[in-house]
Amino acid sequence: ETGVTQTPRHLVMGMTNKKSLKCEQHLGHNAMYWYKQSAKKPLELMFVYNFKEQTENNSVPSRFSPECPNSSHLFLHLHTLQPEDSALYLCASSQDWGGASNQPQHFGDGTRLSIL
Amino acid sequence: AQSVTQLDSHVSVSEGTPVLLRCNYSSSYSPSLFWYVQHPNKGLQLLLKYTSAATLVKGINGFEAEFKKSETSFHLTKPSAHMSDAAEYFCVVSARYGQNFVFGPGTRLSVLP
C-alpha cells in the first residue's frame, strides 16, 4: 500500500545527532499518528494530530518533537536520543480521529531507527 | 474504556491446515473492529474490518472473521494456511470519535512446511 509514505526507511544516528522522520499521506485523511514498535513490546502510541492540532502526547520524552504543518505531512524531530530509542517508528493516518467514521488506520512501512 | 485481548502470543500451524487467531474485546460502545497483518520490517496492512454490517467479514488473502457480540469476540480464520501467511497479526478496536484505536498485543503466526 502506498497511501502513507515514510522516509527514510532506515536511519542510523549517534546519540548527539539531530535528525527528522517524515510521513506523508495522500488519502485526504484528517488524523495522523506516530507509533513506536520495539522488539517484544506492544505497539506504543506516541502522538496524535487531528486537523493539524496535537490531541495526544502519550508521555513521550521531549527528545522526540512532532510537527504537523498540514493534514498531509507529519514529522518527528529527533535529538540526543538514547539507545533504548532504537525501534521501528510507524506513521498512520485515518479519516477521523479514533475511527468515528468506521474507517481504519492506514500505515506506512516505518523507519527503522538505530541509535549508536 | 476499551481493551483488546489476543489469547495466543504465538500460533504454529502446518501449511494447508486451518488458521484460528483469537481476539476478544471490551467496549462501552458499539465497536468497529479490525485485523491487521505485519510482515517483518513492514507496516501494518489491513486484512479486514467489521463496522456493524454483516457479522461475517471477508478480507484479503482468504481470511475472514466473525463478530460475536454475545462472546465479545472477533476471531480471525483461514481455511488453509500458506507459507506467506507467516507474520504478526493485530486485532484492533475503535469505538468513537476522540478515542484512540486500541491494539491487541499481537499474535505471531508460524507456518510449517
PDB file of C-alpha atoms in Angstrom:
ATOM      1  CA  GLU A   1       0.000   0.000   0.000  1.00  0.00           C
ATOM      2  CA  THR A   2       1.431   3.407  -0.963  1.00  0.00           C
ATOM      3  CA  GLY A   3      -1.145   5.714   0.625  1.00  0.00           C
ATOM      4  CA  VAL A   4       1.214   6.543   3.530  1.00  0.00           C
ATOM      5  CA  THR A   5       4.887   7.096   2.747  1.00  0.00           C
ATOM      6  CA  GLN A   6       7.635   7.268   5.340  1.00  0.00           C
ATOM      7  CA  THR A   7      11.206   8.410   4.783  1.00  0.00           C
ATOM      8  CA  PRO A   8      13.871   7.390   5.391  1.00  0.00           C
ATOM      9  CA  ARG A   9      13.267   3.643   5.661  1.00  0.00           C
ATOM     10  CA  HIS A  10      16.422   3.157   7.718  1.00  0.00           C
ATOM     11  CA  LEU A  11      18.320   5.620   9.908  1.00  0.00           C
ATOM     12  CA  VAL A  12      21.447   5.149  11.983  1.00  0.00           C
ATOM     13  CA  MET A  13      22.429   8.015  14.233  1.00  0.00           C
ATOM     14  CA  GLY A  14      24.635   8.812  17.164  1.00  0.00           C
ATOM     15  CA  MET A  15      23.224   9.990  20.444  1.00  0.00           C
ATOM     16  CA  THR A  16      24.250  13.587  19.801  1.00  0.00           C
ATOM     17  CA  ASN A  17      22.811  13.847  16.280  1.00  0.00           C
ATOM     18  CA  LYS A  18      19.658  15.639  15.188  1.00  0.00           C
ATOM     19  CA  LYS A  19      17.519  14.036  12.508  1.00  0.00           C
ATOM     20  CA  SER A  20      13.917  14.051  11.343  1.00  0.00           C
ATOM     21  CA  LEU A  21      11.495  11.369  10.223  1.00  0.00           C
ATOM     22  CA  LYS A  22       8.959  12.281   7.579  1.00  0.00           C
ATOM     23  CA  CYS A  23       5.480  10.926   6.892  1.00  0.00           C
ATOM     24  CA  GLU A  24       3.207  11.864   4.024  1.00  0.00           C
ATOM     25  CA  GLN A  25      -0.321  10.686   3.247  1.00  0.00           C
ATOM     26  CA  HIS A  26      -2.267  11.169   0.034  1.00  0.00           C
ATOM     27  CA  LEU A  27      -5.559   9.771   1.335  1.00  0.00           C
ATOM     28  CA  GLY A  28      -7.237  13.005   2.352  1.00  0.00           C
ATOM     29  CA  HIS A  29      -7.293  11.911   5.981  1.00  0.00           C
ATOM     30  CA  ASN A  30      -7.701  14.302   8.894  1.00  0.00           C
ATOM     31  CA  ALA A  31      -5.849  12.430  11.638  1.00  0.00           C
ATOM     32  CA  MET A  32      -2.225  11.311  11.743  1.00  0.00           C
ATOM     33  CA  TYR A  33      -0.353   9.228  14.310  1.00  0.00           C
ATOM     34  CA  TRP A  34       3.173   8.292  15.369  1.00  0.00           C
ATOM     35  CA  TYR A  35       3.750   4.868  16.927  1.00  0.00           C
ATOM     36  CA  LYS A  36       6.870   3.228  18.326  1.00  0.00           C
ATOM     37  CA  GLN A  37       7.316  -0.513  17.865  1.00  0.00           C
ATOM     38  CA  SER A  38      10.081  -2.156  19.874  1.00  0.00           C
ATOM     39  CA  ALA A  39      11.003  -5.812  19.824  1.00  0.00           C
ATOM     40  CA  LYS A  40       8.817  -7.931  22.118  1.00  0.00           C
ATOM     41  CA  LYS A  41       6.768  -4.917  23.250  1.00  0.00           C
ATOM     42  CA  PRO A  42       3.233  -3.821  22.373  1.00  0.00           C
ATOM     43  CA  LEU A  43       2.752  -1.057  19.856  1.00  0.00           C
ATOM     44  CA  GLU A  44       3.114   2.304  21.660  1.00  0.00           C
ATOM     45  CA  LEU A  45       1.097   5.329  20.599  1.00  0.00           C
ATOM     46  CA  MET A  46       3.286   8.447  20.768  1.00  0.00           C
ATOM     47  CA  PHE A  47       1.406  11.362  19.231  1.00  0.00           C
ATOM     48  CA  VAL A  48      -1.911  12.079  17.557  1.00  0.00           C
ATOM     49  CA  TYR A  49      -2.736  15.022  15.335  1.00  0.00           C
ATOM     50  CA  ASN A  50      -6.297  15.831  14.304  1.00  0.00           C
ATOM     51  CA  PHE A  51      -6.795  18.604  11.738  1.00  0.00           C
ATOM     52  CA  LYS A  52      -3.148  19.624  12.356  1.00  0.00           C
ATOM     53  CA  GLU A  53      -3.710  20.066  16.082  1.00  0.00           C
ATOM     54  CA  GLN A  54      -1.936  17.808  18.549  1.00  0.00           C
ATOM     55  CA  THR A  55      -4.553  15.929  20.535  1.00  0.00           C
ATOM     56  CA  GLU A  56      -2.401  13.369  22.280  1.00  0.00           C
ATOM     57  CA  ASN A  57       1.099  13.281  23.690  1.00  0.00           C
ATOM     58  CA  ASN A  58       1.441   9.940  25.357  1.00  0.00           C
ATOM     59  CA  SER A  59       4.099  10.915  27.927  1.00  0.00           C
ATOM     60  CA  VAL A  60       6.771  10.932  25.267  1.00  0.00           C
ATOM     61  CA  PRO A  61      10.219  12.291  26.252  1.00  0.00           C
ATOM     62  CA  SER A  62      10.999  15.765  24.964  1.00  0.00           C
ATOM     63  CA  ARG A  63      13.849  14.433  22.819  1.00  0.00           C
ATOM     64  CA  PHE A  64      11.035  13.500  20.401  1.00  0.00           C
ATOM     65  CA  SER A  65       9.373  16.548  18.893  1.00  0.00           C
ATOM     66  CA  PRO A  66       6.471  16.172  16.443  1.00  0.00           C
ATOM     67  CA  GLU A  67       5.424  18.663  13.812  1.00  0.00           C
ATOM     68  CA  CYS A  68       2.326  18.679  11.626  1.00  0.00           C
ATOM     69  CA  PRO A  69       2.446  21.590   9.159  1.00  0.00           C
ATOM     70  CA  ASN A  70      -0.668  20.406   7.290  1.00  0.00           C
ATOM     71  CA  SER A  71      -3.035  17.446   7.230  1.00  0.00           C
ATOM     72  CA  SER A  72      -0.873  15.577   4.728  1.00  0.00           C
ATOM     73  CA  HIS A  73       2.516  15.793   6.418  1.00  0.00           C
ATOM     74  CA  LEU A  74       3.835  14.713   9.780  1.00  0.00           C
ATOM     75  CA  PHE A  75       7.384  14.937  11.067  1.00  0.00           C
ATOM     76  CA  LEU A  76       9.180  13.527  14.074  1.00  0.00           C
ATOM     77  CA  HIS A  77      12.249  15.523  15.032  1.00  0.00           C
ATOM     78  CA  LEU A  78      14.866  13.618  16.988  1.00  0.00           C
ATOM     79  CA  HIS A  79      17.706  14.902  19.154  1.00  0.00           C
ATOM     80  CA  THR A  80      20.013  13.452  21.806  1.00  0.00           C
ATOM     81  CA  LEU A  81      18.357  10.046  21.600  1.00  0.00           C
ATOM     82  CA  GLN A  82      19.200   7.102  23.815  1.00  0.00           C
ATOM     83  CA  PRO A  83      19.999   3.507  22.812  1.00  0.00           C
ATOM     84  CA  GLU A  84      16.579   2.385  24.058  1.00  0.00           C
ATOM     85  CA  ASP A  85      15.008   4.602  21.405  1.00  0.00           C
ATOM     86  CA  SER A  86      16.123   2.153  18.726  1.00  0.00           C
ATOM     87  CA  ALA A  87      12.897   0.817  17.227  1.00  0.00           C
ATOM     88  CA  LEU A  88      10.603   0.825  14.213  1.00  0.00           C
ATOM     89  CA  TYR A  89       8.688   4.105  14.051  1.00  0.00           C
ATOM     90  CA  LEU A  90       5.363   3.823  12.281  1.00  0.00           C
ATOM     91  CA  CYS A  91       3.208   6.580  10.929  1.00  0.00           C
ATOM     92  CA  ALA A  92      -0.509   6.092  10.347  1.00  0.00           C
ATOM     93  CA  SER A  93      -3.449   8.150   9.185  1.00  0.00           C
ATOM     94  CA  SER A  94      -7.217   7.790   9.420  1.00  0.00           C
ATOM     95  CA  GLN A  95     -10.245   9.643   8.103  1.00  0.00           C
ATOM     96  CA  ASP A  96     -11.207  10.743  11.588  1.00  0.00           C
ATOM     97  CA  TRP A  97      -9.550  10.599  14.997  1.00  0.00           C
ATOM     98  CA  GLY A  98     -10.436   7.325  16.643  1.00  0.00           C
ATOM     99  CA  GLY A  99     -12.340   5.953  13.691  1.00  0.00           C
ATOM    100  CA  ALA A 100     -15.654   7.729  14.182  1.00  0.00           C
ATOM    101  CA  SER A 101     -16.434   7.155  10.516  1.00  0.00           C
ATOM    102  CA  ASN A 102     -15.723   3.437  10.966  1.00  0.00           C
ATOM    103  CA  GLN A 103     -12.712   3.784   8.754  1.00  0.00           C
ATOM    104  CA  PRO A 104      -9.446   2.130   9.700  1.00  0.00           C
ATOM    105  CA  GLN A 105      -5.964   3.469  10.048  1.00  0.00           C
ATOM    106  CA  HIS A 106      -3.567   3.198   7.132  1.00  0.00           C
ATOM    107  CA  PHE A 107       0.093   2.621   7.961  1.00  0.00           C
ATOM    108  CA  GLY A 108       3.385   3.437   6.327  1.00  0.00           C
ATOM    109  CA  ASP A 109       6.201   0.893   6.190  1.00  0.00           C
ATOM    110  CA  GLY A 110       8.041   2.606   9.026  1.00  0.00           C
ATOM    111  CA  THR A 111      11.509   3.951   9.686  1.00  0.00           C
ATOM    112  CA  ARG A 112      13.937   1.507  11.307  1.00  0.00           C
ATOM    113  CA  LEU A 113      15.943   3.682  13.699  1.00  0.00           C
ATOM    114  CA  SER A 114      19.211   2.528  15.252  1.00  0.00           C
ATOM    115  CA  ILE A 115      20.979   4.605  17.891  1.00  0.00           C
ATOM    116  CA  LEU A 116      24.682   4.008  18.273  1.00  0.00           C
TER     117      LEU A 116
ATOM    118  CA  ALA B   1     -12.956   2.032  28.290  1.00  0.00           C
ATOM    119  CA  GLN B   2     -11.884  -0.252  25.507  1.00  0.00           C
ATOM    120  CA  SER B   3      -9.456  -3.144  25.546  1.00  0.00           C
ATOM    121  CA  VAL B   4      -8.356  -5.975  23.293  1.00  0.00           C
ATOM    122  CA  THR B   5      -7.062  -9.385  24.275  1.00  0.00           C
ATOM    123  CA  GLN B   6      -5.326 -11.718  21.876  1.00  0.00           C
ATOM    124  CA  LEU B   7      -5.305 -15.009  23.661  1.00  0.00           C
ATOM    125  CA  ASP B   8      -2.277 -16.518  21.956  1.00  0.00           C
ATOM    126  CA  SER B   9       1.071 -14.788  21.594  1.00  0.00           C
ATOM    127  CA  HIS B  10       2.246 -17.451  19.144  1.00  0.00           C
ATOM    128  CA  VAL B  11       0.350 -19.884  16.913  1.00  0.00           C
ATOM    129  CA  SER B  12       2.052 -22.516  14.803  1.00  0.00           C
ATOM    130  CA  VAL B  13       0.250 -24.429  12.018  1.00  0.00           C
ATOM    131  CA  SER B  14       1.263 -26.669   9.149  1.00  0.00           C
ATOM    132  CA  GLU B  15       0.898 -25.451   5.596  1.00  0.00           C
ATOM    133  CA  GLY B  16      -2.537 -26.341   4.226  1.00  0.00           C
ATOM    134  CA  THR B  17      -4.207 -26.597   7.656  1.00  0.00           C
ATOM    135  CA  PRO B  18      -6.734 -24.120   9.094  1.00  0.00           C
ATOM    136  CA  VAL B  19      -5.719 -20.988  10.955  1.00  0.00           C
ATOM    137  CA  LEU B  20      -7.530 -19.607  14.010  1.00  0.00           C
ATOM    138  CA  LEU B  21      -6.292 -16.440  15.718  1.00  0.00           C
ATOM    139  CA  ARG B  22      -8.370 -15.391  18.694  1.00  0.00           C
ATOM    140  CA  CYS B  23      -9.401 -11.889  19.706  1.00  0.00           C
ATOM    141  CA  ASN B  24     -11.693 -10.713  22.478  1.00  0.00           C
ATOM    142  CA  TYR B  25     -12.594  -7.116  23.067  1.00  0.00           C
ATOM    143  CA  SER B  26     -14.210  -4.890  25.627  1.00  0.00           C
ATOM    144  CA  SER B  27     -16.025  -1.709  24.640  1.00  0.00           C
ATOM    145  CA  SER B  28     -18.663   0.536  26.155  1.00  0.00           C
ATOM    146  CA  TYR B  29     -19.953   1.401  22.694  1.00  0.00           C
ATOM    147  CA  SER B  30     -20.752  -0.448  19.513  1.00  0.00           C
ATOM    148  CA  PRO B  31     -17.250  -1.092  18.262  1.00  0.00           C
ATOM    149  CA  SER B  32     -15.539  -1.122  14.929  1.00  0.00           C
ATOM    150  CA  LEU B  33     -13.052  -3.980  14.790  1.00  0.00           C
ATOM    151  CA  PHE B  34     -10.091  -4.549  12.509  1.00  0.00           C
ATOM    152  CA  TRP B  35      -7.444  -7.161  11.842  1.00  0.00           C
ATOM    153  CA  TYR B  36      -4.036  -6.131  10.562  1.00  0.00           C
ATOM    154  CA  VAL B  37      -1.070  -8.198   9.389  1.00  0.00           C
ATOM    155  CA  GLN B  38       2.556  -7.155   9.683  1.00  0.00           C
ATOM    156  CA  HIS B  39       5.386  -8.849   7.834  1.00  0.00           C
ATOM    157  CA  PRO B  40       8.968  -8.296   9.062  1.00  0.00           C
ATOM    158  CA  ASN B  41      10.188  -4.713   8.697  1.00  0.00           C
ATOM    159  CA  LYS B  42       6.932  -3.637   7.109  1.00  0.00           C
ATOM    160  CA  GLY B  43       3.998  -1.562   8.231  1.00  0.00           C
ATOM    161  CA  LEU B  44       0.602  -2.893   9.260  1.00  0.00           C
ATOM    162  CA  GLN B  45      -1.667  -3.900   6.405  1.00  0.00           C
ATOM    163  CA  LEU B  46      -5.439  -4.011   6.864  1.00  0.00           C
ATOM    164  CA  LEU B  47      -6.840  -7.526   6.419  1.00  0.00           C
ATOM    165  CA  LEU B  48     -10.492  -6.829   7.155  1.00  0.00           C
ATOM    166  CA  LYS B  49     -12.883  -4.673   9.157  1.00  0.00           C
ATOM    167  CA  TYR B  50     -16.199  -5.021  10.945  1.00  0.00           C
ATOM    168  CA  THR B  51     -18.360  -1.905  11.110  1.00  0.00           C
ATOM    169  CA  SER B  52     -21.826  -3.102  12.221  1.00  0.00           C
ATOM    170  CA  ALA B  53     -22.917  -4.575   8.902  1.00  0.00           C
ATOM    171  CA  ALA B  54     -22.621  -8.320   8.275  1.00  0.00           C
ATOM    172  CA  THR B  55     -21.203 -10.238  11.226  1.00  0.00           C
ATOM    173  CA  LEU B  56     -19.115 -12.492   8.980  1.00  0.00           C
ATOM    174  CA  VAL B  57     -16.480 -10.356   7.338  1.00  0.00           C
ATOM    175  CA  LYS B  58     -14.327 -11.454   4.428  1.00  0.00           C
ATOM    176  CA  GLY B  59     -10.914  -9.948   3.937  1.00  0.00           C
ATOM    177  CA  ILE B  60      -7.916 -10.210   1.697  1.00  0.00           C
ATOM    178  CA  ASN B  61      -5.797 -13.321   1.127  1.00  0.00           C
ATOM    179  CA  GLY B  62      -8.625 -15.691   2.077  1.00  0.00           C
ATOM    180  CA  PHE B  63      -9.004 -14.512   5.670  1.00  0.00           C
ATOM    181  CA  GLU B  64     -12.332 -13.943   7.354  1.00  0.00           C
ATOM    182  CA  ALA B  65     -13.556 -13.052  10.827  1.00  0.00           C
ATOM    183  CA  GLU B  66     -16.845 -13.396  12.644  1.00  0.00           C
ATOM    184  CA  PHE B  67     -18.172 -10.788  15.037  1.00  0.00           C
ATOM    185  CA  LYS B  68     -19.945 -12.401  18.001  1.00  0.00           C
ATOM    186  CA  LYS B  69     -21.402  -9.796  20.302  1.00  0.00           C
ATOM    187  CA  SER B  70     -22.542 -12.277  22.935  1.00  0.00           C
ATOM    188  CA  GLU B  71     -18.992 -13.589  23.255  1.00  0.00           C
ATOM    189  CA  THR B  72     -17.297 -10.208  22.629  1.00  0.00           C
ATOM    190  CA  SER B  73     -15.081 -11.985  20.133  1.00  0.00           C
ATOM    191  CA  PHE B  74     -13.739 -11.315  16.657  1.00  0.00           C
ATOM    192  CA  HIS B  75     -11.651 -14.357  15.779  1.00  0.00           C
ATOM    193  CA  LEU B  76      -9.674 -14.489  12.530  1.00  0.00           C
ATOM    194  CA  THR B  77      -9.748 -17.644  10.438  1.00  0.00           C
ATOM    195  CA  LYS B  78      -8.421 -19.024   7.180  1.00  0.00           C
ATOM    196  CA  PRO B  79      -9.271 -22.485   5.811  1.00  0.00           C
ATOM    197  CA  SER B  80      -5.790 -23.315   4.551  1.00  0.00           C
ATOM    198  CA  ALA B  81      -2.536 -21.702   5.665  1.00  0.00           C
ATOM    199  CA  HIS B  82       0.105 -20.689   3.174  1.00  0.00           C
ATOM    200  CA  MET B  83       3.782 -20.115   3.905  1.00  0.00           C
ATOM    201  CA  SER B  84       3.330 -16.442   3.036  1.00  0.00           C
ATOM    202  CA  ASP B  85       0.839 -16.083   5.923  1.00  0.00           C
ATOM    203  CA  ALA B  86       3.670 -16.272   8.461  1.00  0.00           C
ATOM    204  CA  ALA B  87       3.595 -12.845  10.109  1.00  0.00           C
ATOM    205  CA  GLU B  88       2.377 -10.897  13.140  1.00  0.00           C
ATOM    206  CA  TYR B  89      -1.373 -10.282  13.397  1.00  0.00           C
ATOM    207  CA  PHE B  90      -3.025  -7.483  15.377  1.00  0.00           C
ATOM    208  CA  CYS B  91      -6.635  -7.139  16.451  1.00  0.00           C
ATOM    209  CA  VAL B  92      -7.769  -3.513  16.878  1.00  0.00           C
ATOM    210  CA  VAL B  93     -10.906  -1.907  18.304  1.00  0.00           C
ATOM    211  CA  SER B  94     -12.214   1.588  17.763  1.00  0.00           C
ATOM    212  CA  ALA B  95     -15.404   2.929  19.269  1.00  0.00           C
ATOM    213  CA  ARG B  96     -15.950   6.618  18.980  1.00  0.00           C
ATOM    214  CA  TYR B  97     -14.590   9.926  17.891  1.00  0.00           C
ATOM    215  CA  GLY B  98     -11.828  11.234  20.084  1.00  0.00           C
ATOM    216  CA  GLN B  99     -10.793   7.881  21.462  1.00  0.00           C
ATOM    217  CA  ASN B 100      -7.721   6.250  20.090  1.00  0.00           C
ATOM    218  CA  PHE B 101      -7.593   2.945  18.312  1.00  0.00           C
ATOM    219  CA  VAL B 102      -6.750   0.207  20.817  1.00  0.00           C
ATOM    220  CA  PHE B 103      -4.376  -2.522  19.687  1.00  0.00           C
ATOM    221  CA  GLY B 104      -4.041  -6.051  20.955  1.00  0.00           C
ATOM    222  CA  PRO B 105      -0.534  -7.291  21.776  1.00  0.00           C
ATOM    223  CA  GLY B 106      -0.292  -9.302  18.576  1.00  0.00           C
ATOM    224  CA  THR B 107      -0.144 -12.978  17.645  1.00  0.00           C
ATOM    225  CA  ARG B 108       2.815 -14.347  15.752  1.00  0.00           C
ATOM    226  CA  LEU B 109       1.758 -16.948  13.203  1.00  0.00           C
ATOM    227  CA  SER B 110       4.305 -19.534  12.097  1.00  0.00           C
ATOM    228  CA  VAL B 111       3.554 -21.804   9.145  1.00  0.00           C
ATOM    229  CA  LEU B 112       5.489 -25.045   8.985  1.00  0.00           C
ATOM    230  CA  PRO B 113       6.181 -26.806   5.665  1.00  0.00           C
TER     231      PRO B 113
END
